PDB file of C-alpha atoms in Angstrom:
ATOM      1  CA  UNK A   1      -2.284   9.885  19.201  1.00 25.00           C
ATOM      2  CA  UNK A   2      -4.526  10.556  22.150  1.00 31.00           C
ATOM      3  CA  UNK A   3      -5.709   6.977  22.685  1.00 32.00           C
ATOM      4  CA  UNK A   4      -4.419   3.535  23.570  1.00 35.00           C
ATOM      5  CA  UNK A   5      -3.462   1.498  20.527  1.00 34.00           C
ATOM      6  CA  UNK A   6      -5.208  -1.803  19.956  1.00 40.00           C
ATOM      7  CA  UNK A   7      -3.185  -5.000  19.591  1.00 36.00           C
ATOM      8  CA  UNK A   8      -3.722  -4.876  15.820  1.00 43.00           C
ATOM      9  CA  UNK A   9      -2.457  -1.300  15.663  1.00 38.00           C
ATOM     10  CA  UNK A  10       0.644  -2.149  17.665  1.00 34.00           C
ATOM     11  CA  UNK A  11       1.379  -5.004  15.264  1.00 39.00           C
ATOM     12  CA  UNK A  12       0.808  -2.642  12.343  1.00 42.00           C
ATOM     13  CA  UNK A  13       3.389  -0.243  13.754  1.00 36.00           C
ATOM     14  CA  UNK A  14       5.832  -3.146  13.780  1.00 38.00           C
ATOM     15  CA  UNK A  15       4.960  -3.859  10.160  1.00 40.00           C
ATOM     16  CA  UNK A  16       3.028  -7.085  10.635  1.00 35.00           C
ATOM     17  CA  UNK A  17      -0.772  -7.115  10.698  1.00 36.00           C
ATOM     18  CA  UNK A  18      -2.541 -10.146  12.104  1.00 33.00           C
ATOM     19  CA  UNK A  19      -2.184 -13.870  11.602  1.00 29.00           C
ATOM     20  CA  UNK A  20      -1.894 -15.715   8.303  1.00 29.00           C
ATOM     21  CA  UNK A  21      -5.097 -17.733   8.564  1.00 26.00           C
ATOM     22  CA  UNK A  22      -7.109 -15.306   6.425  1.00 33.00           C
ATOM     23  CA  UNK A  23      -4.616 -14.570   3.686  1.00 37.00           C
ATOM     24  CA  UNK A  24      -6.155 -13.365   0.430  1.00 46.00           C
ATOM     25  CA  UNK A  25      -9.123 -12.331   2.539  1.00 57.00           C
ATOM     26  CA  UNK A  26     -10.179  -9.339   4.584  1.00 63.00           C
ATOM     27  CA  UNK A  27      -9.117  -9.811   8.185  1.00 65.00           C
ATOM     28  CA  UNK A  28     -11.601  -9.228  11.011  1.00 65.00           C
ATOM     29  CA  UNK A  29     -11.000  -5.952  12.827  1.00 61.00           C
ATOM     30  CA  UNK A  30     -10.224  -6.003  15.662  1.00 50.00           C
ATOM     31  CA  UNK A  31      -8.986  -9.603  16.088  1.00 41.00           C
ATOM     32  CA  UNK A  32      -9.693  -9.720  19.803  1.00 36.00           C
ATOM     33  CA  UNK A  33      -8.440 -13.267  20.383  1.00 33.00           C
ATOM     34  CA  UNK A  34      -5.972 -13.512  17.512  1.00 33.00           C
ATOM     35  CA  UNK A  35      -2.378 -14.502  18.141  1.00 31.00           C
ATOM     36  CA  UNK A  36       0.206 -12.757  15.938  1.00 36.00           C
ATOM     37  CA  UNK A  37       2.001 -15.035  13.511  1.00 36.00           C
ATOM     38  CA  UNK A  38       5.333 -13.491  14.415  1.00 39.00           C
ATOM     39  CA  UNK A  39       6.841 -10.816  16.611  1.00 42.00           C
ATOM     40  CA  UNK A  40       9.352  -8.763  14.677  1.00 43.00           C
ATOM     41  CA  UNK A  41      12.767  -8.085  16.178  1.00 46.00           C
ATOM     42  CA  UNK A  42      13.407  -4.455  17.081  1.00 47.00           C
ATOM     43  CA  UNK A  43      15.398  -2.604  14.433  1.00 46.00           C
ATOM     44  CA  UNK A  44      16.020   1.013  15.417  1.00 49.00           C
ATOM     45  CA  UNK A  45      16.236   3.414  12.458  1.00 51.00           C
ATOM     46  CA  UNK A  46      19.713   4.912  12.092  1.00 53.00           C
ATOM     47  CA  UNK A  47      20.432   8.309  10.509  1.00 51.00           C
ATOM     48  CA  UNK A  48      20.808   6.479   7.190  1.00 53.00           C
ATOM     49  CA  UNK A  49      17.670   4.340   7.519  1.00 59.00           C
ATOM     50  CA  UNK A  50      14.052   5.392   7.033  1.00 74.00           C
ATOM     51  CA  UNK A  51      11.350   4.061   9.342  1.00 82.00           C
ATOM     52  CA  UNK A  52       9.938   1.855   6.603  1.00 83.00           C
ATOM     53  CA  UNK A  53      13.354   0.514   5.672  1.00 75.00           C
ATOM     54  CA  UNK A  54      13.785  -0.427   9.343  1.00 78.00           C
ATOM     55  CA  UNK A  55      10.453  -2.266   9.219  1.00 79.00           C
ATOM     56  CA  UNK A  56      11.508  -4.218   6.130  1.00 76.00           C
ATOM     57  CA  UNK A  57      14.863  -4.969   7.747  1.00 76.00           C
ATOM     58  CA  UNK A  58      13.045  -6.353  10.772  1.00 76.00           C
ATOM     59  CA  UNK A  59      11.005  -8.623   8.496  1.00 75.00           C
ATOM     60  CA  UNK A  60      14.216  -9.804   6.868  1.00 73.00           C
ATOM     61  CA  UNK A  61      15.617 -10.790  10.261  1.00 76.00           C
ATOM     62  CA  UNK A  62      12.497 -12.707  11.299  1.00 78.00           C
ATOM     63  CA  UNK A  63      12.066 -16.184   9.771  1.00 83.00           C
ATOM     64  CA  UNK A  64       8.508 -16.272  11.148  1.00 83.00           C
ATOM     65  CA  UNK A  65       7.618 -13.003   9.411  1.00 79.00           C
ATOM     66  CA  UNK A  66       9.153 -14.254   6.169  1.00 80.00           C
ATOM     67  CA  UNK A  67       7.136 -17.460   6.512  1.00 84.00           C
ATOM     68  CA  UNK A  68       3.972 -15.403   7.006  1.00 82.00           C
ATOM     69  CA  UNK A  69       4.620 -13.452   3.803  1.00 81.00           C
ATOM     70  CA  UNK A  70       5.338 -16.672   1.905  1.00 84.00           C
ATOM     71  CA  UNK A  71       2.098 -18.174   3.231  1.00 86.00           C
ATOM     72  CA  UNK A  72       0.178 -15.071   2.118  1.00 84.00           C
ATOM     73  CA  UNK A  73       1.531 -15.424  -1.414  1.00 87.00           C
ATOM     74  CA  UNK A  74       0.876 -19.176  -1.524  1.00 87.00           C
ATOM     75  CA  UNK A  75      -2.689 -18.721  -0.257  1.00 85.00           C
ATOM     76  CA  UNK A  76      -3.421 -16.117  -2.930  1.00 85.00           C
ATOM     77  CA  UNK A  77      -1.945 -18.319  -5.671  1.00 83.00           C
ATOM     78  CA  UNK A  78      -3.995 -21.301  -4.502  1.00 84.00           C
ATOM     79  CA  UNK A  79      -7.194 -19.283  -4.411  1.00 81.00           C
ATOM     80  CA  UNK A  80      -6.541 -17.897  -7.896  1.00 78.00           C
ATOM     81  CA  UNK A  81      -6.131 -21.445  -9.173  1.00 79.00           C
ATOM     82  CA  UNK A  82      -9.528 -22.350  -7.704  1.00 74.00           C
ATOM     83  CA  UNK A  83     -11.622 -19.448  -9.013  1.00 68.00           C
ATOM     84  CA  UNK A  84     -12.725 -19.084 -12.601  1.00 60.00           C
ATOM     85  CA  UNK A  85     -14.082 -15.530 -12.788  1.00 58.00           C
ATOM     86  CA  UNK A  86     -11.331 -13.276 -14.218  1.00 58.00           C
ATOM     87  CA  UNK A  87     -12.393 -10.268 -12.102  1.00 61.00           C
ATOM     88  CA  UNK A  88     -11.670 -12.236  -8.932  1.00 83.00           C
ATOM     89  CA  UNK A  89      -7.944 -11.975  -8.348  1.00 89.00           C
ATOM     90  CA  UNK A  90      -6.715 -12.867  -4.872  1.00 90.00           C
ATOM     91  CA  UNK A  91      -3.689 -10.933  -3.666  1.00 93.00           C
ATOM     92  CA  UNK A  92      -1.368 -11.391  -0.693  1.00 94.00           C
ATOM     93  CA  UNK A  93      -1.428  -8.911   2.161  1.00 94.00           C
ATOM     94  CA  UNK A  94       1.748  -6.948   2.834  1.00 93.00           C
ATOM     95  CA  UNK A  95       3.020  -4.837   5.705  1.00 91.00           C
ATOM     96  CA  UNK A  96       1.179  -1.587   6.360  1.00 93.00           C
ATOM     97  CA  UNK A  97       4.464   0.149   7.118  1.00 90.00           C
ATOM     98  CA  UNK A  98       4.985   3.082   9.486  1.00 92.00           C
ATOM     99  CA  UNK A  99       3.438   5.860   7.381  1.00 94.00           C
ATOM    100  CA  UNK A 100      -0.303   5.127   7.406  1.00 96.00           C
ATOM    101  CA  UNK A 101      -2.347   8.004   8.827  1.00 96.00           C
ATOM    102  CA  UNK A 102      -6.120   7.580   9.034  1.00 95.00           C
ATOM    103  CA  UNK A 103      -6.962  11.093   7.836  1.00 93.00           C
ATOM    104  CA  UNK A 104     -10.316  10.250   6.208  1.00 94.00           C
ATOM    105  CA  UNK A 105      -9.663  12.589   3.273  1.00 97.00           C
ATOM    106  CA  UNK A 106     -12.506  11.737   0.894  1.00 97.00           C
ATOM    107  CA  UNK A 107     -11.166  12.744  -2.508  1.00 98.00           C
ATOM    108  CA  UNK A 108     -10.264  11.172  -5.819  1.00 98.00           C
ATOM    109  CA  UNK A 109      -7.449  13.592  -6.723  1.00 98.00           C
ATOM    110  CA  UNK A 110      -4.832  13.109  -4.022  1.00 98.00           C
ATOM    111  CA  UNK A 111      -2.013  15.124  -5.597  1.00 98.00           C
ATOM    112  CA  UNK A 112      -2.550  18.341  -3.666  1.00 98.00           C
ATOM    113  CA  UNK A 113      -2.213  19.406  -0.058  1.00 97.00           C
ATOM    114  CA  UNK A 114      -5.735  19.875   1.320  1.00 95.00           C
ATOM    115  CA  UNK A 115      -4.621  22.883   3.381  1.00 93.00           C
ATOM    116  CA  UNK A 116      -2.543  24.866   0.888  1.00 95.00           C
ATOM    117  CA  UNK A 117      -3.689  23.541  -2.493  1.00 96.00           C
ATOM    118  CA  UNK A 118      -0.071  23.007  -3.557  1.00 95.00           C
ATOM    119  CA  UNK A 119       0.087  20.132  -6.051  1.00 97.00           C
ATOM    120  CA  UNK A 120       2.855  17.533  -5.948  1.00 97.00           C
ATOM    121  CA  UNK A 121       4.688  17.352  -9.256  1.00 97.00           C
ATOM    122  CA  UNK A 122       5.284  14.075 -11.072  1.00 97.00           C
ATOM    123  CA  UNK A 123       4.127  11.912 -13.960  1.00 98.00           C
ATOM    124  CA  UNK A 124       0.309  11.631 -13.729  1.00 98.00           C
ATOM    125  CA  UNK A 125      -1.100   8.235 -12.786  1.00 98.00           C
ATOM    126  CA  UNK A 126      -4.787   7.346 -12.932  1.00 98.00           C
ATOM    127  CA  UNK A 127      -5.247   4.430 -10.534  1.00 98.00           C
ATOM    128  CA  UNK A 128      -8.478   2.427 -10.447  1.00 98.00           C
ATOM    129  CA  UNK A 129      -9.277  -0.358  -8.002  1.00 97.00           C
ATOM    130  CA  UNK A 130     -11.882  -2.913  -9.084  1.00 96.00           C
ATOM    131  CA  UNK A 131     -12.841  -4.839  -5.971  1.00 95.00           C
ATOM    132  CA  UNK A 132     -14.949  -8.000  -5.908  1.00 93.00           C
ATOM    133  CA  UNK A 133     -16.197 -10.359  -3.265  1.00 93.00           C
ATOM    134  CA  UNK A 134     -15.201 -13.956  -3.896  1.00 89.00           C
ATOM    135  CA  UNK A 135     -18.202 -16.230  -3.492  1.00 84.00           C
ATOM    136  CA  UNK A 136     -18.673 -19.978  -3.758  1.00 77.00           C
ATOM    137  CA  UNK A 137     -19.932 -19.796  -7.334  1.00 76.00           C
ATOM    138  CA  UNK A 138     -19.231 -16.292  -8.610  1.00 81.00           C
ATOM    139  CA  UNK A 139     -17.570 -12.954  -8.037  1.00 88.00           C
ATOM    140  CA  UNK A 140     -19.720  -9.924  -7.290  1.00 92.00           C
ATOM    141  CA  UNK A 141     -18.668  -6.255  -7.178  1.00 94.00           C
ATOM    142  CA  UNK A 142     -18.041  -5.066  -3.634  1.00 95.00           C
ATOM    143  CA  UNK A 143     -19.821  -1.740  -3.210  1.00 95.00           C
ATOM    144  CA  UNK A 144     -19.408   0.586  -0.229  1.00 95.00           C
ATOM    145  CA  UNK A 145     -15.837  -0.406   0.694  1.00 96.00           C
ATOM    146  CA  UNK A 146     -13.454   2.346   1.777  1.00 97.00           C
ATOM    147  CA  UNK A 147     -10.169   2.301  -0.164  1.00 98.00           C
ATOM    148  CA  UNK A 148      -7.241   4.294   1.252  1.00 98.00           C
ATOM    149  CA  UNK A 149      -4.149   5.136  -0.820  1.00 98.00           C
ATOM    150  CA  UNK A 150      -0.888   6.682   0.377  1.00 98.00           C
ATOM    151  CA  UNK A 151       2.603   6.849  -1.113  1.00 98.00           C
ATOM    152  CA  UNK A 152       5.757   8.934  -1.330  1.00 97.00           C
ATOM    153  CA  UNK A 153       6.393  11.888  -3.635  1.00 97.00           C
ATOM    154  CA  UNK A 154       8.977  12.119  -6.417  1.00 97.00           C
ATOM    155  CA  UNK A 155      11.759  12.678  -3.872  1.00 94.00           C
ATOM    156  CA  UNK A 156      10.746   9.767  -1.599  1.00 94.00           C
ATOM    157  CA  UNK A 157       8.997  11.698   1.202  1.00 95.00           C
ATOM    158  CA  UNK A 158       5.570  10.996   2.737  1.00 97.00           C
ATOM    159  CA  UNK A 159       3.187  13.634   4.008  1.00 97.00           C
ATOM    160  CA  UNK A 160       1.892  13.884   7.600  1.00 96.00           C
ATOM    161  CA  UNK A 161       4.856  12.105   9.247  1.00 95.00           C
ATOM    162  CA  UNK A 162       8.401  12.609  10.455  1.00 92.00           C
ATOM    163  CA  UNK A 163      11.381  10.562   9.354  1.00 90.00           C
ATOM    164  CA  UNK A 164      15.156  10.834   9.241  1.00 84.00           C
ATOM    165  CA  UNK A 165      15.173  13.304   6.324  1.00 84.00           C
ATOM    166  CA  UNK A 166      11.800  15.071   6.466  1.00 91.00           C
ATOM    167  CA  UNK A 167       9.101  16.455   8.738  1.00 95.00           C
ATOM    168  CA  UNK A 168       5.803  16.858   6.907  1.00 96.00           C
ATOM    169  CA  UNK A 169       3.385  16.842   9.857  1.00 96.00           C
ATOM    170  CA  UNK A 170       0.319  18.899   8.935  1.00 96.00           C
ATOM    171  CA  UNK A 171       0.657  18.218   5.199  1.00 97.00           C
ATOM    172  CA  UNK A 172      -1.760  15.930   3.379  1.00 97.00           C
ATOM    173  CA  UNK A 173      -0.553  15.394  -0.190  1.00 98.00           C
ATOM    174  CA  UNK A 174      -0.639  11.936  -1.805  1.00 98.00           C
ATOM    175  CA  UNK A 175      -3.192  10.629   0.693  1.00 98.00           C
ATOM    176  CA  UNK A 176      -6.913  10.038   0.375  1.00 98.00           C
ATOM    177  CA  UNK A 177      -9.735   7.560   0.160  1.00 98.00           C
ATOM    178  CA  UNK A 178     -12.650   6.707  -2.082  1.00 98.00           C
ATOM    179  CA  UNK A 179     -15.695   4.500  -1.491  1.00 97.00           C
ATOM    180  CA  UNK A 180     -16.304   1.828  -4.114  1.00 97.00           C
ATOM    181  CA  UNK A 181     -19.355   2.366  -6.310  1.00 97.00           C
ATOM    182  CA  UNK A 182     -21.981  -0.178  -7.376  1.00 97.00           C
ATOM    183  CA  UNK A 183     -19.441  -1.715  -9.742  1.00 96.00           C
ATOM    184  CA  UNK A 184     -16.865  -2.126  -6.975  1.00 96.00           C
ATOM    185  CA  UNK A 185     -14.567   0.549  -8.411  1.00 97.00           C
ATOM    186  CA  UNK A 186     -12.681   3.429  -6.811  1.00 98.00           C
ATOM    187  CA  UNK A 187     -10.455   5.748  -8.866  1.00 98.00           C
ATOM    188  CA  UNK A 188      -7.608   8.053  -7.828  1.00 98.00           C
ATOM    189  CA  UNK A 189      -5.662  10.735  -9.671  1.00 98.00           C
ATOM    190  CA  UNK A 190      -2.115  10.694  -8.360  1.00 98.00           C
ATOM    191  CA  UNK A 191       1.487  10.635  -9.600  1.00 98.00           C
ATOM    192  CA  UNK A 192       3.956   7.871 -10.287  1.00 98.00           C
ATOM    193  CA  UNK A 193       5.702   7.429  -6.922  1.00 98.00           C
ATOM    194  CA  UNK A 194       9.363   8.069  -6.354  1.00 96.00           C
ATOM    195  CA  UNK A 195      11.704   5.919  -4.287  1.00 94.00           C
ATOM    196  CA  UNK A 196      13.917   5.951  -1.213  1.00 90.00           C
ATOM    197  CA  UNK A 197      16.776   3.696  -0.058  1.00 88.00           C
ATOM    198  CA  UNK A 198      15.791   0.195   0.984  1.00 89.00           C
ATOM    199  CA  UNK A 199      12.450  -0.001  -0.818  1.00 93.00           C
ATOM    200  CA  UNK A 200      11.451  -0.544  -4.411  1.00 96.00           C
ATOM    201  CA  UNK A 201       8.890   1.780  -6.031  1.00 97.00           C
ATOM    202  CA  UNK A 202       5.493   1.093  -4.455  1.00 98.00           C
ATOM    203  CA  UNK A 203       2.068   2.405  -3.399  1.00 98.00           C
ATOM    204  CA  UNK A 204       0.309   1.466  -0.154  1.00 98.00           C
ATOM    205  CA  UNK A 205      -3.406   0.743  -0.016  1.00 98.00           C
ATOM    206  CA  UNK A 206      -5.958  -0.427   2.511  1.00 97.00           C
ATOM    207  CA  UNK A 207      -9.528  -1.710   1.969  1.00 97.00           C
ATOM    208  CA  UNK A 208     -12.063  -1.570   4.805  1.00 96.00           C
ATOM    209  CA  UNK A 209     -15.543  -2.973   4.433  1.00 92.00           C
ATOM    210  CA  UNK A 210     -17.005  -1.174   7.469  1.00 83.00           C
ATOM    211  CA  UNK A 211     -14.353   1.175   8.889  1.00 77.00           C
ATOM    212  CA  UNK A 212     -16.590   2.583  11.640  1.00 78.00           C
ATOM    213  CA  UNK A 213     -18.191  -0.709  12.703  1.00 77.00           C
ATOM    214  CA  UNK A 214     -16.775  -2.917  15.481  1.00 76.00           C
ATOM    215  CA  UNK A 215     -16.932  -5.993  13.242  1.00 76.00           C
ATOM    216  CA  UNK A 216     -15.512  -4.533  10.024  1.00 82.00           C
ATOM    217  CA  UNK A 217     -12.960  -6.248   7.784  1.00 90.00           C
ATOM    218  CA  UNK A 218      -9.629  -4.932   6.577  1.00 94.00           C
ATOM    219  CA  UNK A 219      -7.136  -5.811   3.837  1.00 95.00           C
ATOM    220  CA  UNK A 220      -3.782  -4.007   3.573  1.00 96.00           C
ATOM    221  CA  UNK A 221      -1.169  -4.410   0.874  1.00 96.00           C
ATOM    222  CA  UNK A 222       1.112  -2.651  -1.607  1.00 97.00           C
ATOM    223  CA  UNK A 223       1.308  -2.122  -5.366  1.00 98.00           C
ATOM    224  CA  UNK A 224       4.554  -2.500  -7.292  1.00 98.00           C
ATOM    225  CA  UNK A 225       5.804  -1.284 -10.677  1.00 98.00           C
ATOM    226  CA  UNK A 226       7.750  -2.830 -13.517  1.00 98.00           C
ATOM    227  CA  UNK A 227      11.427  -1.987 -13.085  1.00 97.00           C
ATOM    228  CA  UNK A 228      11.957  -1.093 -16.747  1.00 97.00           C
ATOM    229  CA  UNK A 229       9.110   1.422 -16.636  1.00 97.00           C
ATOM    230  CA  UNK A 230      10.389   2.868 -13.372  1.00 97.00           C
ATOM    231  CA  UNK A 231      13.822   3.287 -14.992  1.00 96.00           C
ATOM    232  CA  UNK A 232      12.221   5.468 -17.676  1.00 95.00           C
ATOM    233  CA  UNK A 233      10.066   7.529 -15.344  1.00 96.00           C
ATOM    234  CA  UNK A 234      12.686   8.082 -12.650  1.00 95.00           C
ATOM    235  CA  UNK A 235      15.281   9.269 -15.173  1.00 94.00           C
ATOM    236  CA  UNK A 236      13.315  12.489 -15.754  1.00 94.00           C
ATOM    237  CA  UNK A 237      12.657  15.442 -13.450  1.00 94.00           C
ATOM    238  CA  UNK A 238      11.511  15.785 -10.752  1.00 95.00           C
ATOM    239  CA  UNK A 239      12.555  12.176 -10.046  1.00 96.00           C
ATOM    240  CA  UNK A 240      16.205  12.156 -11.116  1.00 82.00           C
ATOM    241  CA  UNK A 241      17.688  12.574  -7.650  1.00 79.00           C
ATOM    242  CA  UNK A 242      20.573  10.110  -8.095  1.00 80.00           C
ATOM    243  CA  UNK A 243      21.629   7.132  -5.998  1.00 83.00           C
ATOM    244  CA  UNK A 244      21.267   3.382  -6.360  1.00 88.00           C
ATOM    245  CA  UNK A 245      17.593   2.472  -6.445  1.00 91.00           C
ATOM    246  CA  UNK A 246      16.328  -0.713  -4.806  1.00 93.00           C
ATOM    247  CA  UNK A 247      14.769  -2.910  -7.483  1.00 96.00           C
ATOM    248  CA  UNK A 248      11.876  -5.349  -7.185  1.00 97.00           C
ATOM    249  CA  UNK A 249      14.041  -8.444  -6.751  1.00 95.00           C
ATOM    250  CA  UNK A 250      15.960  -6.687  -3.969  1.00 94.00           C
ATOM    251  CA  UNK A 251      12.851  -5.783  -1.973  1.00 92.00           C
ATOM    252  CA  UNK A 252      12.189  -8.362   0.762  1.00 87.00           C
ATOM    253  CA  UNK A 253       8.389  -8.152   0.480  1.00 91.00           C
ATOM    254  CA  UNK A 254       7.883  -7.780  -3.291  1.00 94.00           C
ATOM    255  CA  UNK A 255       5.432 -10.154  -4.990  1.00 94.00           C
ATOM    256  CA  UNK A 256       4.566 -10.225  -8.690  1.00 94.00           C
ATOM    257  CA  UNK A 257       0.942 -10.856  -7.667  1.00 94.00           C
ATOM    258  CA  UNK A 258       0.947  -7.188  -6.670  1.00 97.00           C
ATOM    259  CA  UNK A 259       2.538  -5.865  -9.874  1.00 97.00           C
ATOM    260  CA  UNK A 260       0.427  -3.025 -11.266  1.00 97.00           C
ATOM    261  CA  UNK A 261      -0.545  -3.353 -14.960  1.00 96.00           C
ATOM    262  CA  UNK A 262       0.324   0.028 -16.506  1.00 97.00           C
ATOM    263  CA  UNK A 263      -1.052   1.528 -19.727  1.00 97.00           C
ATOM    264  CA  UNK A 264       0.399   4.712 -21.294  1.00 97.00           C
ATOM    265  CA  UNK A 265      -2.168   7.489 -21.802  1.00 96.00           C
ATOM    266  CA  UNK A 266      -1.878  11.022 -23.143  1.00 90.00           C
ATOM    267  CA  UNK A 267      -1.293  12.576 -19.728  1.00 87.00           C
ATOM    268  CA  UNK A 268       0.948   9.885 -18.300  1.00 96.00           C
ATOM    269  CA  UNK A 269      -0.175   6.413 -17.213  1.00 98.00           C
ATOM    270  CA  UNK A 270      -3.312   4.571 -16.162  1.00 98.00           C
ATOM    271  CA  UNK A 271      -3.800   1.275 -14.329  1.00 98.00           C
ATOM    272  CA  UNK A 272      -6.694  -0.873 -13.138  1.00 96.00           C
ATOM    273  CA  UNK A 273      -6.028  -3.250 -10.278  1.00 96.00           C
ATOM    274  CA  UNK A 274      -8.409  -6.178  -9.704  1.00 94.00           C
ATOM    275  CA  UNK A 275      -8.753  -7.405  -6.150  1.00 94.00           C
ATOM    276  CA  UNK A 276     -10.912 -10.290  -4.967  1.00 93.00           C
ATOM    277  CA  UNK A 277     -11.679 -10.494  -1.244  1.00 93.00           C
ATOM    278  CA  UNK A 278     -12.972 -13.512   0.619  1.00 88.00           C
ATOM    279  CA  UNK A 279     -15.372 -12.166   3.268  1.00 88.00           C
ATOM    280  CA  UNK A 280     -16.586 -15.549   4.491  1.00 82.00           C
TER     281      UNK A 280
END
């Protein structure tokens, strides 16, 4: 709002960010001379379709976009086969989706609205990212990277946006960023996300190595959850809203390389997600 979108930002609004040449790596930002791997067909959201569901539908109708996603997954698998350090885990990039808002809310507890203090209810989730740089001979912790997290609440709504069934402009819950420490870690206190038609349960995240520099790097993807665990969590309030939930194998962009390892803790659940980035 208030400025001309870059080519990368326009592609992000369509749900496809950049070309596939740097999969499992941070992409240069902005890619001034890059050519998009695919142009998504236009799918206009209907009254029964959320903006993100429309994005995923567009991907499903684009063989080139599907090929890009498949190449991302294959590149990450190949890189994992080539690296020995267990902390270096290459992951495929996934669509940013239509709900990213660059609020720059620096906070580890993202459950509340920054304006009202109202806390979103749900099963507590302690989410830690452990980010490394993949080198020729070793993995090293990546300090100073900005990690953004955003996801829906227990009823499937996002803050700060408008969609077919909600208008939450001005609200800030379930959004925030942390900067990785010397060990490459960034931790968030949030809740187990809910769901909405057309998408499986997921969390969006973005890593930027130098978000205010003209030559920074960016990696955007999503985290997914085991269906059996989601069945348990979503059967209890405030999640039990009814309807037929989209499962992982029904989601067009799901990859098990992005499955979040969950551990039960006294207050709910905890998870640590390892991510290796190739900055070369």
